[in-house]
Amino acid sequence: MNDYNFNNTFANILNGNIKCDKIFENESILAFNDINPKAEVHVLIIPKKPYIDYSQFCSEASVEEVGFFFRCIDEIAFKVGLEHGYKLIINNKQLGGQEIFHFHVHILGNLKKLY
Ligand code: AMP
């Protein structure tokens, strides 16, 4: 896990230095509301382990870890009332629009306002 910057915003949320509006937490995952929501519901899901981006998560996490992470996303979407549908976004690396270099998935719901 070279090059991971332990001072990034989500690392600071994980270590308690920055507060978040928590939606869900288990032993390996934290989900919280995005501070600048792009839809009525905008939740971020992060693994607790320090993966920089989606590429590193895919190449270094175990198959079980990856599977568990993505399964939890659907459970979290149901928990926030998006059982009828939602959009997932992963911005991977700088040219993919990633701004915070701790891997995360965006859940966006009630998208009528986006279109
Ligand atoms: P990305 O462009 O995929 O790296 O997305 C980073 C997201 O983190 C953006 O949607 C920001 O609004 C969100 N964000 C930044 N700081 C915080 C914070 N302290 N708490 C919650 N969300 C944040």
CSV table of N, CA, C and O and ligand atoms in Angstrom, one decimal:
chain,number,residue,atom,x,y,z
A,1,MET,N,0.8,-1.2,0.0
A,1,MET,CA,0.0,0.0,0.0
A,1,MET,C,0.9,1.3,0.0
A,1,MET,O,0.7,2.2,0.8
A,2,ASN,N,1.8,1.3,-0.9
A,2,ASN,CA,2.8,2.4,-1.0
A,2,ASN,C,2.0,3.7,-1.4
A,2,ASN,O,1.0,3.6,-2.1
A,3,ASP,N,2.5,4.8,-1.1
A,3,ASP,CA,2.1,6.1,-1.5
A,3,ASP,C,0.7,6.5,-0.9
A,3,ASP,O,0.2,7.6,-1.3
A,4,TYR,N,0.1,5.8,-0.1
A,4,TYR,CA,-1.1,6.2,0.6
A,4,TYR,C,-0.8,7.3,1.6
A,4,TYR,O,0.1,7.2,2.4
A,5,ASN,N,-1.5,8.4,1.4
A,5,ASN,CA,-1.3,9.6,2.3
A,5,ASN,C,-2.3,9.5,3.5
A,5,ASN,O,-3.5,9.8,3.3
A,6,PHE,N,-1.7,9.2,4.6
A,6,PHE,CA,-2.6,9.0,5.8
A,6,PHE,C,-3.2,10.3,6.3
A,6,PHE,O,-3.9,10.4,7.3
A,7,ASN,N,-2.9,11.4,5.6
A,7,ASN,CA,-3.5,12.7,6.0
A,7,ASN,C,-4.7,13.1,5.2
A,7,ASN,O,-5.2,14.2,5.3
A,8,ASN,N,-5.1,12.2,4.3
A,8,ASN,CA,-6.3,12.6,3.4
A,8,ASN,C,-7.5,12.6,4.2
A,8,ASN,O,-7.6,12.1,5.4
A,9,THR,N,-8.5,13.3,3.7
A,9,THR,CA,-9.8,13.6,4.4
A,9,THR,C,-10.4,12.3,5.0
A,9,THR,O,-10.9,12.3,6.1
A,10,PHE,N,-10.5,11.3,4.2
A,10,PHE,CA,-11.2,10.1,4.6
A,10,PHE,C,-10.4,9.3,5.7
A,10,PHE,O,-11.0,8.7,6.6
A,11,ALA,N,-9.1,9.4,5.6
A,11,ALA,CA,-8.2,8.8,6.7
A,11,ALA,C,-8.5,9.5,8.0
A,11,ALA,O,-8.6,8.9,9.0
A,12,ASN,N,-8.7,10.8,7.9
A,12,ASN,CA,-9.0,11.6,9.1
A,12,ASN,C,-10.4,11.4,9.6
A,12,ASN,O,-10.6,11.5,10.8
A,13,ILE,N,-11.3,11.0,8.7
A,13,ILE,CA,-12.7,10.6,9.2
A,13,ILE,C,-12.5,9.3,9.9
A,13,ILE,O,-13.1,9.1,11.0
A,14,LEU,N,-11.8,8.4,9.3
A,14,LEU,CA,-11.6,7.0,9.9
A,14,LEU,C,-10.9,7.1,11.3
A,14,LEU,O,-11.2,6.4,12.2
A,15,ASN,N,-9.9,8.0,11.4
A,15,ASN,CA,-9.2,8.1,12.7
A,15,ASN,C,-9.9,9.1,13.7
A,15,ASN,O,-9.4,9.3,14.8
A,16,GLY,N,-11.1,9.6,13.3
A,16,GLY,CA,-11.8,10.5,14.2
A,16,GLY,C,-11.4,11.9,14.3
A,16,GLY,O,-12.1,12.7,15.0
A,17,ASN,N,-10.4,12.3,13.5
A,17,ASN,CA,-10.0,13.7,13.5
A,17,ASN,C,-11.0,14.6,12.8
A,17,ASN,O,-11.1,15.8,13.1
A,18,ILE,N,-11.7,14.1,11.8
A,18,ILE,CA,-12.8,14.8,11.1
A,18,ILE,C,-14.1,14.1,11.4
A,18,ILE,O,-14.2,12.9,11.2
A,19,LYS,N,-15.1,14.8,11.7
A,19,LYS,CA,-16.4,14.2,12.0
A,19,LYS,C,-17.1,13.9,10.6
A,19,LYS,O,-16.9,14.6,9.6
A,20,CYS,N,-18.0,12.9,10.6
A,20,CYS,CA,-18.8,12.6,9.5
A,20,CYS,C,-20.2,12.3,9.9
A,20,CYS,O,-20.5,12.1,11.1
A,21,ASP,N,-21.1,12.4,8.9
A,21,ASP,CA,-22.5,12.1,9.2
A,21,ASP,C,-22.7,10.6,8.8
A,21,ASP,O,-23.1,10.2,7.7
A,22,LYS,N,-22.5,9.7,9.8
A,22,LYS,CA,-22.4,8.3,9.6
A,22,LYS,C,-23.7,7.7,9.3
A,22,LYS,O,-24.7,7.9,9.9
A,23,ILE,N,-23.7,6.8,8.3
A,23,ILE,CA,-24.9,6.1,7.9
A,23,ILE,C,-24.8,4.6,8.3
A,23,ILE,O,-25.8,4.0,8.7
A,24,PHE,N,-23.7,4.1,8.2
A,24,PHE,CA,-23.5,2.6,8.4
A,24,PHE,C,-22.0,2.3,8.7
A,24,PHE,O,-21.1,3.0,8.2
A,25,GLU,N,-21.8,1.3,9.6
A,25,GLU,CA,-20.4,0.9,9.8
A,25,GLU,C,-20.4,-0.5,10.2
A,25,GLU,O,-21.3,-1.0,10.9
A,26,ASN,N,-19.4,-1.3,9.7
A,26,ASN,CA,-19.1,-2.6,10.2
A,26,ASN,C,-17.6,-2.7,10.4
A,26,ASN,O,-16.9,-1.7,10.3
A,27,GLU,N,-17.1,-4.0,10.5
A,27,GLU,CA,-15.7,-4.1,10.8
A,27,GLU,C,-14.8,-3.7,9.7
A,27,GLU,O,-13.6,-3.3,9.9
A,28,SER,N,-15.3,-3.6,8.5
A,28,SER,CA,-14.4,-3.3,7.4
A,28,SER,C,-14.8,-2.1,6.5
A,28,SER,O,-14.1,-1.7,5.6
A,29,ILE,N,-16.0,-1.5,6.8
A,29,ILE,CA,-16.6,-0.5,5.9
A,29,ILE,C,-17.2,0.6,6.7
A,29,ILE,O,-17.8,0.4,7.8
A,30,LEU,N,-17.1,1.8,6.2
A,30,LEU,CA,-17.8,3.0,6.8
A,30,LEU,C,-18.6,3.7,5.6
A,30,LEU,O,-18.0,3.8,4.5
A,31,ALA,N,-19.8,4.1,5.9
A,31,ALA,CA,-20.6,4.9,4.9
A,31,ALA,C,-21.1,6.1,5.6
A,31,ALA,O,-21.5,6.1,6.8
A,32,PHE,N,-21.0,7.2,4.9
A,32,PHE,CA,-21.4,8.5,5.5
A,32,PHE,C,-21.9,9.4,4.3
A,32,PHE,O,-21.6,9.2,3.2
A,33,ASN,N,-22.7,10.5,4.7
A,33,ASN,CA,-23.2,11.4,3.7
A,33,ASN,C,-22.1,12.3,3.2
A,33,ASN,O,-21.2,12.7,3.9
A,34,ASP,N,-22.2,12.5,1.8
A,34,ASP,CA,-21.3,13.4,1.2
A,34,ASP,C,-21.6,14.8,1.7
A,34,ASP,O,-22.7,15.2,1.8
A,35,ILE,N,-20.5,15.6,1.9
A,35,ILE,CA,-20.6,16.9,2.5
A,35,ILE,C,-21.2,17.9,1.4
A,35,ILE,O,-21.7,18.9,1.8
A,36,ASN,N,-21.1,17.5,0.2
A,36,ASN,CA,-21.6,18.4,-0.9
A,36,ASN,C,-22.4,17.6,-1.9
A,36,ASN,O,-22.0,17.2,-3.0
A,37,PRO,N,-23.7,17.2,-1.4
A,37,PRO,CA,-24.4,16.2,-2.2
A,37,PRO,C,-24.8,16.7,-3.6
A,37,PRO,O,-25.2,17.8,-3.8
A,38,LYS,N,-24.7,15.7,-4.5
A,38,LYS,CA,-25.1,16.0,-5.9
A,38,LYS,C,-26.4,15.4,-6.3
A,38,LYS,O,-26.8,15.4,-7.4
A,39,ALA,N,-27.1,14.9,-5.3
A,39,ALA,CA,-28.5,14.3,-5.5
A,39,ALA,C,-29.1,14.4,-4.1
A,39,ALA,O,-28.5,14.7,-3.1
A,40,GLU,N,-30.5,14.1,-4.1
A,40,GLU,CA,-31.2,14.1,-2.8
A,40,GLU,C,-30.5,13.2,-1.8
A,40,GLU,O,-30.4,13.5,-0.6
A,41,VAL,N,-30.0,12.0,-2.2
A,41,VAL,CA,-29.3,11.1,-1.4
A,41,VAL,C,-27.9,10.9,-2.0
A,41,VAL,O,-27.8,10.6,-3.2
A,42,HIS,N,-26.9,11.2,-1.3
A,42,HIS,CA,-25.5,11.0,-1.8
A,42,HIS,C,-24.6,10.5,-0.6
A,42,HIS,O,-24.3,11.3,0.3
A,43,VAL,N,-24.4,9.2,-0.7
A,43,VAL,CA,-23.6,8.6,0.4
A,43,VAL,C,-22.3,8.1,-0.2
A,43,VAL,O,-22.2,7.7,-1.4
A,44,LEU,N,-21.3,8.2,0.6
A,44,LEU,CA,-19.9,7.6,0.3
A,44,LEU,C,-19.7,6.4,1.1
A,44,LEU,O,-20.0,6.4,2.3
A,45,ILE,N,-19.1,5.4,0.4
A,45,ILE,CA,-18.8,4.1,1.1
A,45,ILE,C,-17.3,3.9,1.0
A,45,ILE,O,-16.8,4.0,-0.2
A,46,ILE,N,-16.6,3.7,2.1
A,46,ILE,CA,-15.2,3.5,2.0
A,46,ILE,C,-14.8,2.2,2.8
A,46,ILE,O,-15.4,1.9,3.8
A,47,PRO,N,-13.8,1.5,2.3
A,47,PRO,CA,-13.2,0.4,3.1
A,47,PRO,C,-12.4,1.1,4.2
A,47,PRO,O,-11.8,2.2,4.0
A,48,LYS,N,-12.2,0.4,5.3
A,48,LYS,CA,-11.4,1.0,6.4
A,48,LYS,C,-9.9,0.8,6.1
A,48,LYS,O,-9.1,1.6,6.6
A,49,LYS,N,-9.6,-0.2,5.3
A,49,LYS,CA,-8.2,-0.3,5.0
A,49,LYS,C,-7.7,0.8,4.0
A,49,LYS,O,-8.5,1.2,3.2
A,50,PRO,N,-6.4,1.1,4.0
A,50,PRO,CA,-6.0,2.3,3.3
A,50,PRO,C,-5.6,2.0,1.8
A,50,PRO,O,-4.5,2.0,1.4
A,51,TYR,N,-6.7,1.8,1.0
A,51,TYR,CA,-6.5,1.7,-0.5
A,51,TYR,C,-6.6,3.0,-1.1
A,51,TYR,O,-7.5,3.8,-0.8
A,52,ILE,N,-5.7,3.4,-2.0
A,52,ILE,CA,-5.6,4.7,-2.6
A,52,ILE,C,-6.8,4.9,-3.5
A,52,ILE,O,-7.5,5.9,-3.5
A,53,ASP,N,-7.1,3.9,-4.3
A,53,ASP,CA,-8.0,4.0,-5.4
A,53,ASP,C,-8.6,2.7,-5.8
A,53,ASP,O,-8.2,1.6,-5.3
A,54,TYR,N,-9.6,2.7,-6.7
A,54,TYR,CA,-10.2,1.5,-7.2
A,54,TYR,C,-9.2,0.5,-7.7
A,54,TYR,O,-9.3,-0.7,-7.5
A,55,SER,N,-8.3,1.0,-8.5
A,55,SER,CA,-7.3,0.0,-9.1
A,55,SER,C,-6.5,-0.7,-8.0
A,55,SER,O,-6.3,-1.9,-8.1
A,56,GLN,N,-6.1,0.0,-7.0
A,56,GLN,CA,-5.4,-0.7,-5.9
A,56,GLN,C,-6.3,-1.6,-5.1
A,56,GLN,O,-5.8,-2.7,-4.7
A,57,PHE,N,-7.5,-1.2,-4.9
A,57,PHE,CA,-8.5,-2.0,-4.2
A,57,PHE,C,-8.6,-3.4,-4.9
A,57,PHE,O,-8.6,-4.4,-4.4
A,58,CYS,N,-8.8,-3.3,-6.3
A,58,CYS,CA,-9.0,-4.5,-7.1
A,58,CYS,C,-7.8,-5.4,-7.1
A,58,CYS,O,-7.9,-6.6,-7.1
A,59,SER,N,-6.6,-4.8,-7.1
A,59,SER,CA,-5.4,-5.6,-7.3
A,59,SER,C,-4.9,-6.1,-6.0
A,59,SER,O,-4.2,-7.1,-5.9
A,60,GLU,N,-5.2,-5.4,-4.8
A,60,GLU,CA,-4.6,-5.8,-3.6
A,60,GLU,C,-5.6,-6.4,-2.5
A,60,GLU,O,-5.1,-7.2,-1.7
A,61,ALA,N,-6.8,-6.1,-2.6
A,61,ALA,CA,-7.8,-6.7,-1.7
A,61,ALA,C,-8.1,-8.1,-2.1
A,61,ALA,O,-8.0,-8.4,-3.3
A,62,SER,N,-8.5,-8.9,-1.1
A,62,SER,CA,-8.8,-10.3,-1.5
A,62,SER,C,-10.2,-10.3,-2.2
A,62,SER,O,-11.0,-9.4,-2.1
A,63,VAL,N,-10.4,-11.4,-2.9
A,63,VAL,CA,-11.7,-11.5,-3.6
A,63,VAL,C,-12.8,-11.4,-2.6
A,63,VAL,O,-13.9,-10.8,-2.9
A,64,GLU,N,-12.7,-12.0,-1.4
A,64,GLU,CA,-13.7,-12.0,-0.4
A,64,GLU,C,-14.0,-10.5,0.1
A,64,GLU,O,-15.1,-10.1,0.2
A,65,GLU,N,-12.9,-9.8,0.2
A,65,GLU,CA,-13.0,-8.4,0.7
A,65,GLU,C,-13.7,-7.5,-0.4
A,65,GLU,O,-14.6,-6.7,0.0
A,66,VAL,N,-13.4,-7.7,-1.6
A,66,VAL,CA,-14.0,-7.0,-2.7
A,66,VAL,C,-15.5,-7.3,-2.8
A,66,VAL,O,-16.4,-6.5,-2.8
A,67,GLY,N,-15.8,-8.6,-2.7
A,67,GLY,CA,-17.2,-9.1,-2.8
A,67,GLY,C,-18.0,-8.6,-1.6
A,67,GLY,O,-19.1,-8.1,-1.8
A,68,PHE,N,-17.5,-8.6,-0.4
A,68,PHE,CA,-18.2,-8.2,0.8
A,68,PHE,C,-18.5,-6.7,0.7
A,68,PHE,O,-19.6,-6.2,1.0
A,69,PHE,N,-17.5,-5.9,0.2
A,69,PHE,CA,-17.6,-4.5,0.0
A,69,PHE,C,-18.8,-4.2,-0.9
A,69,PHE,O,-19.7,-3.4,-0.5
A,70,PHE,N,-18.8,-4.8,-2.1
A,70,PHE,CA,-19.9,-4.5,-3.0
A,70,PHE,C,-21.2,-5.0,-2.6
A,70,PHE,O,-22.3,-4.4,-2.9
A,71,ARG,N,-21.3,-6.1,-1.8
A,71,ARG,CA,-22.5,-6.6,-1.3
A,71,ARG,C,-23.1,-5.6,-0.3
A,71,ARG,O,-24.3,-5.3,-0.3
A,72,CYS,N,-22.2,-5.0,0.5
A,72,CYS,CA,-22.7,-4.1,1.6
A,72,CYS,C,-23.2,-2.8,0.9
A,72,CYS,O,-24.2,-2.2,1.5
A,73,ILE,N,-22.7,-2.4,-0.3
A,73,ILE,CA,-23.2,-1.2,-0.9
A,73,ILE,C,-24.7,-1.3,-1.2
A,73,ILE,O,-25.5,-0.4,-0.9
A,74,ASP,N,-25.2,-2.5,-1.7
A,74,ASP,CA,-26.6,-2.6,-1.9
A,74,ASP,C,-27.4,-2.6,-0.6
A,74,ASP,O,-28.5,-2.0,-0.6
A,75,GLU,N,-26.9,-3.2,0.4
A,75,GLU,CA,-27.6,-3.1,1.7
A,75,GLU,C,-27.7,-1.7,2.2
A,75,GLU,O,-28.7,-1.3,2.7
A,76,ILE,N,-26.6,-0.9,2.0
A,76,ILE,CA,-26.6,0.5,2.5
A,76,ILE,C,-27.7,1.3,1.6
A,76,ILE,O,-28.4,2.1,2.2
A,77,ALA,N,-27.7,1.0,0.3
A,77,ALA,CA,-28.7,1.7,-0.5
A,77,ALA,C,-30.1,1.4,0.0
A,77,ALA,O,-30.9,2.4,0.0
A,78,PHE,N,-30.4,0.2,0.3
A,78,PHE,CA,-31.7,-0.1,0.8
A,78,PHE,C,-32.0,0.6,2.2
A,78,PHE,O,-33.0,1.2,2.4
A,79,LYS,N,-30.9,0.7,3.0
A,79,LYS,CA,-31.0,1.3,4.3
A,79,LYS,C,-31.4,2.8,4.2
A,79,LYS,O,-32.1,3.3,5.0
A,80,VAL,N,-30.9,3.4,3.1
A,80,VAL,CA,-31.2,4.9,2.9
A,80,VAL,C,-32.4,5.1,2.0
A,80,VAL,O,-32.6,6.2,1.5
A,81,GLY,N,-33.2,4.0,1.7
A,81,GLY,CA,-34.4,4.2,1.0
A,81,GLY,C,-34.4,4.2,-0.5
A,81,GLY,O,-35.3,4.6,-1.2
A,82,LEU,N,-33.3,3.6,-1.0
A,82,LEU,CA,-33.1,3.6,-2.5
A,82,LEU,C,-33.4,2.2,-3.1
A,82,LEU,O,-32.8,1.9,-4.1
A,83,GLU,N,-34.4,1.5,-2.5
A,83,GLU,CA,-34.6,0.1,-3.0
A,83,GLU,C,-35.1,0.1,-4.4
A,83,GLU,O,-35.1,-0.9,-5.1
A,84,HIS,N,-35.6,1.3,-4.9
A,84,HIS,CA,-36.1,1.3,-6.3
A,84,HIS,C,-35.1,1.7,-7.3
A,84,HIS,O,-35.3,1.8,-8.5
A,85,GLY,N,-33.9,2.0,-6.8
A,85,GLY,CA,-32.8,2.3,-7.8
A,85,GLY,C,-31.9,3.4,-7.3
A,85,GLY,O,-32.3,4.3,-6.5
A,86,TYR,N,-30.7,3.3,-7.8
A,86,TYR,CA,-29.7,4.3,-7.5
A,86,TYR,C,-28.6,4.2,-8.5
A,86,TYR,O,-28.5,3.3,-9.3
A,87,LYS,N,-27.7,5.2,-8.5
A,87,LYS,CA,-26.5,5.2,-9.4
A,87,LYS,C,-25.3,5.1,-8.5
A,87,LYS,O,-25.2,5.7,-7.5
A,88,LEU,N,-24.3,4.2,-9.0
A,88,LEU,CA,-23.0,4.2,-8.3
A,88,LEU,C,-22.0,4.8,-9.2
A,88,LEU,O,-22.0,4.7,-10.4
A,89,ILE,N,-21.1,5.6,-8.5
A,89,ILE,CA,-20.0,6.2,-9.3
A,89,ILE,C,-18.7,6.0,-8.5
A,89,ILE,O,-18.6,6.1,-7.3
A,90,ILE,N,-17.7,5.6,-9.3
A,90,ILE,CA,-16.3,5.5,-8.8
A,90,ILE,C,-15.4,6.3,-9.7
A,90,ILE,O,-15.3,6.1,-10.9
A,91,ASN,N,-14.9,7.4,-9.1
A,91,ASN,CA,-13.9,8.2,-9.8
A,91,ASN,C,-12.5,7.5,-9.5
A,91,ASN,O,-12.1,7.5,-8.3
A,92,ASN,N,-11.9,7.0,-10.5
A,92,ASN,CA,-10.6,6.2,-10.3
A,92,ASN,C,-9.4,7.0,-10.8
A,92,ASN,O,-9.3,7.3,-12.0
A,93,LYS,N,-8.6,7.4,-9.9
A,93,LYS,CA,-7.4,8.2,-10.1
A,93,LYS,C,-7.7,9.6,-10.6
A,93,LYS,O,-8.8,9.9,-10.9
A,94,GLN,N,-6.6,10.4,-10.7
A,94,GLN,CA,-6.8,11.8,-11.0
A,94,GLN,C,-7.5,12.1,-12.3
A,94,GLN,O,-8.5,12.9,-12.4
A,95,LEU,N,-7.2,11.4,-13.4
A,95,LEU,CA,-7.9,11.6,-14.7
A,95,LEU,C,-9.3,11.1,-14.7
A,95,LEU,O,-10.1,11.4,-15.6
A,96,GLY,N,-9.6,10.3,-13.7
A,96,GLY,CA,-11.0,9.8,-13.5
A,96,GLY,C,-11.8,10.7,-12.6
A,96,GLY,O,-13.0,10.4,-12.3
A,97,GLY,N,-11.2,11.8,-12.2
A,97,GLY,CA,-12.0,12.8,-11.4
A,97,GLY,C,-11.9,12.6,-9.9
A,97,GLY,O,-12.6,13.2,-9.1
A,98,GLN,N,-11.0,11.6,-9.5
A,98,GLN,CA,-10.9,11.4,-8.1
A,98,GLN,C,-10.2,12.6,-7.4
A,98,GLN,O,-9.1,13.0,-7.9
A,99,GLU,N,-10.7,13.0,-6.3
A,99,GLU,CA,-10.1,14.1,-5.5
A,99,GLU,C,-9.6,13.7,-4.2
A,99,GLU,O,-8.7,14.4,-3.7
A,100,ILE,N,-10.2,12.7,-3.6
A,100,ILE,CA,-9.7,12.2,-2.3
A,100,ILE,C,-9.1,10.8,-2.5
A,100,ILE,O,-9.8,9.9,-3.0
A,101,PHE,N,-7.9,10.7,-2.1
A,101,PHE,CA,-7.2,9.4,-2.5
A,101,PHE,C,-7.2,8.4,-1.4
A,101,PHE,O,-6.2,7.9,-1.0
A,102,HIS,N,-8.4,8.1,-1.0
A,102,HIS,CA,-8.8,6.9,-0.3
A,102,HIS,C,-10.0,6.3,-1.0
A,102,HIS,O,-11.0,7.0,-1.2
A,103,PHE,N,-9.8,5.1,-1.6
A,103,PHE,CA,-10.9,4.5,-2.4
A,103,PHE,C,-12.3,4.7,-1.8
A,103,PHE,O,-12.5,4.4,-0.6
A,104,HIS,N,-13.2,5.1,-2.7
A,104,HIS,CA,-14.6,5.3,-2.2
A,104,HIS,C,-15.6,5.1,-3.4
A,104,HIS,O,-15.2,5.3,-4.5
A,105,VAL,N,-16.8,4.7,-3.0
A,105,VAL,CA,-17.9,4.6,-4.0
A,105,VAL,C,-18.9,5.6,-3.6
A,105,VAL,O,-19.3,5.7,-2.4
A,106,HIS,N,-19.5,6.3,-4.6
A,106,HIS,CA,-20.6,7.2,-4.4
A,106,HIS,C,-21.9,6.4,-4.7
A,106,HIS,O,-22.0,5.8,-5.7
A,107,ILE,N,-22.9,6.5,-3.8
A,107,ILE,CA,-24.3,6.1,-4.1
A,107,ILE,C,-25.1,7.4,-4.2
A,107,ILE,O,-25.1,8.2,-3.3
A,108,LEU,N,-25.7,7.5,-5.4
A,108,LEU,CA,-26.6,8.7,-5.7
A,108,LEU,C,-28.0,8.2,-5.9
A,108,LEU,O,-28.3,7.3,-6.6
A,109,GLY,N,-28.9,8.9,-5.2
A,109,GLY,CA,-30.3,8.4,-5.3
A,109,GLY,C,-31.3,9.6,-5.5
A,109,GLY,O,-30.9,10.8,-5.2
A,110,ASN,N,-32.5,9.3,-5.9
A,110,ASN,CA,-33.5,10.3,-6.3
A,110,ASN,C,-32.9,11.3,-7.3
A,110,ASN,O,-32.7,12.4,-7.0
A,111,LEU,N,-32.6,10.7,-8.4
A,111,LEU,CA,-31.8,11.4,-9.4
A,111,LEU,C,-32.6,12.3,-10.3
A,111,LEU,O,-32.0,12.9,-11.2
A,112,LYS,N,-33.9,12.4,-10.1
A,112,LYS,CA,-34.7,13.1,-11.1
A,112,LYS,C,-34.2,14.5,-11.3
A,112,LYS,O,-34.1,15.0,-12.4
A,113,LYS,N,-33.6,15.1,-10.2
A,113,LYS,CA,-33.1,16.5,-10.3
A,113,LYS,C,-31.8,16.6,-11.2
A,113,LYS,O,-31.4,17.6,-11.5
A,114,LEU,N,-31.2,15.4,-11.5
A,114,LEU,CA,-30.0,15.5,-12.2
A,114,LEU,C,-30.2,15.5,-13.7
A,114,LEU,O,-29.3,15.9,-14.5
A,115,TYR,N,-31.4,15.2,-14.2
A,115,TYR,CA,-31.7,15.1,-15.6
A,115,TYR,C,-32.8,16.0,-16.1
A,115,TYR,O,-33.5,16.5,-15.2
B,1,AMP,P1,-14.1,12.1,-5.5
B,1,AMP,O1,-14.1,13.2,-6.5
B,1,AMP,O2,-14.7,10.8,-6.1
B,1,AMP,O3,-12.8,11.9,-4.9
B,1,AMP,O4,-15.1,12.5,-4.4
B,1,AMP,C1,-14.8,13.1,-3.2
B,1,AMP,C2,-16.1,13.4,-2.5
B,1,AMP,O5,-15.8,13.6,-1.1
B,1,AMP,C3,-16.8,14.7,-3.0
B,1,AMP,O6,-18.1,14.3,-3.5
B,1,AMP,C4,-16.8,15.6,-1.8
B,1,AMP,O7,-18.0,16.4,-1.7
B,1,AMP,C5,-16.7,14.6,-0.7
B,1,AMP,N1,-16.2,15.1,0.6
B,1,AMP,C6,-15.1,15.9,0.7
B,1,AMP,N2,-14.8,16.1,2.0
B,1,AMP,C7,-15.8,15.5,2.7
B,1,AMP,C8,-16.1,15.3,4.1
B,1,AMP,N3,-15.3,15.9,5.1
B,1,AMP,N4,-17.2,14.6,4.4
B,1,AMP,C9,-18.0,14.0,3.5
B,1,AMP,N5,-17.7,14.1,2.2
B,1,AMP,C10,-16.7,14.8,1.8
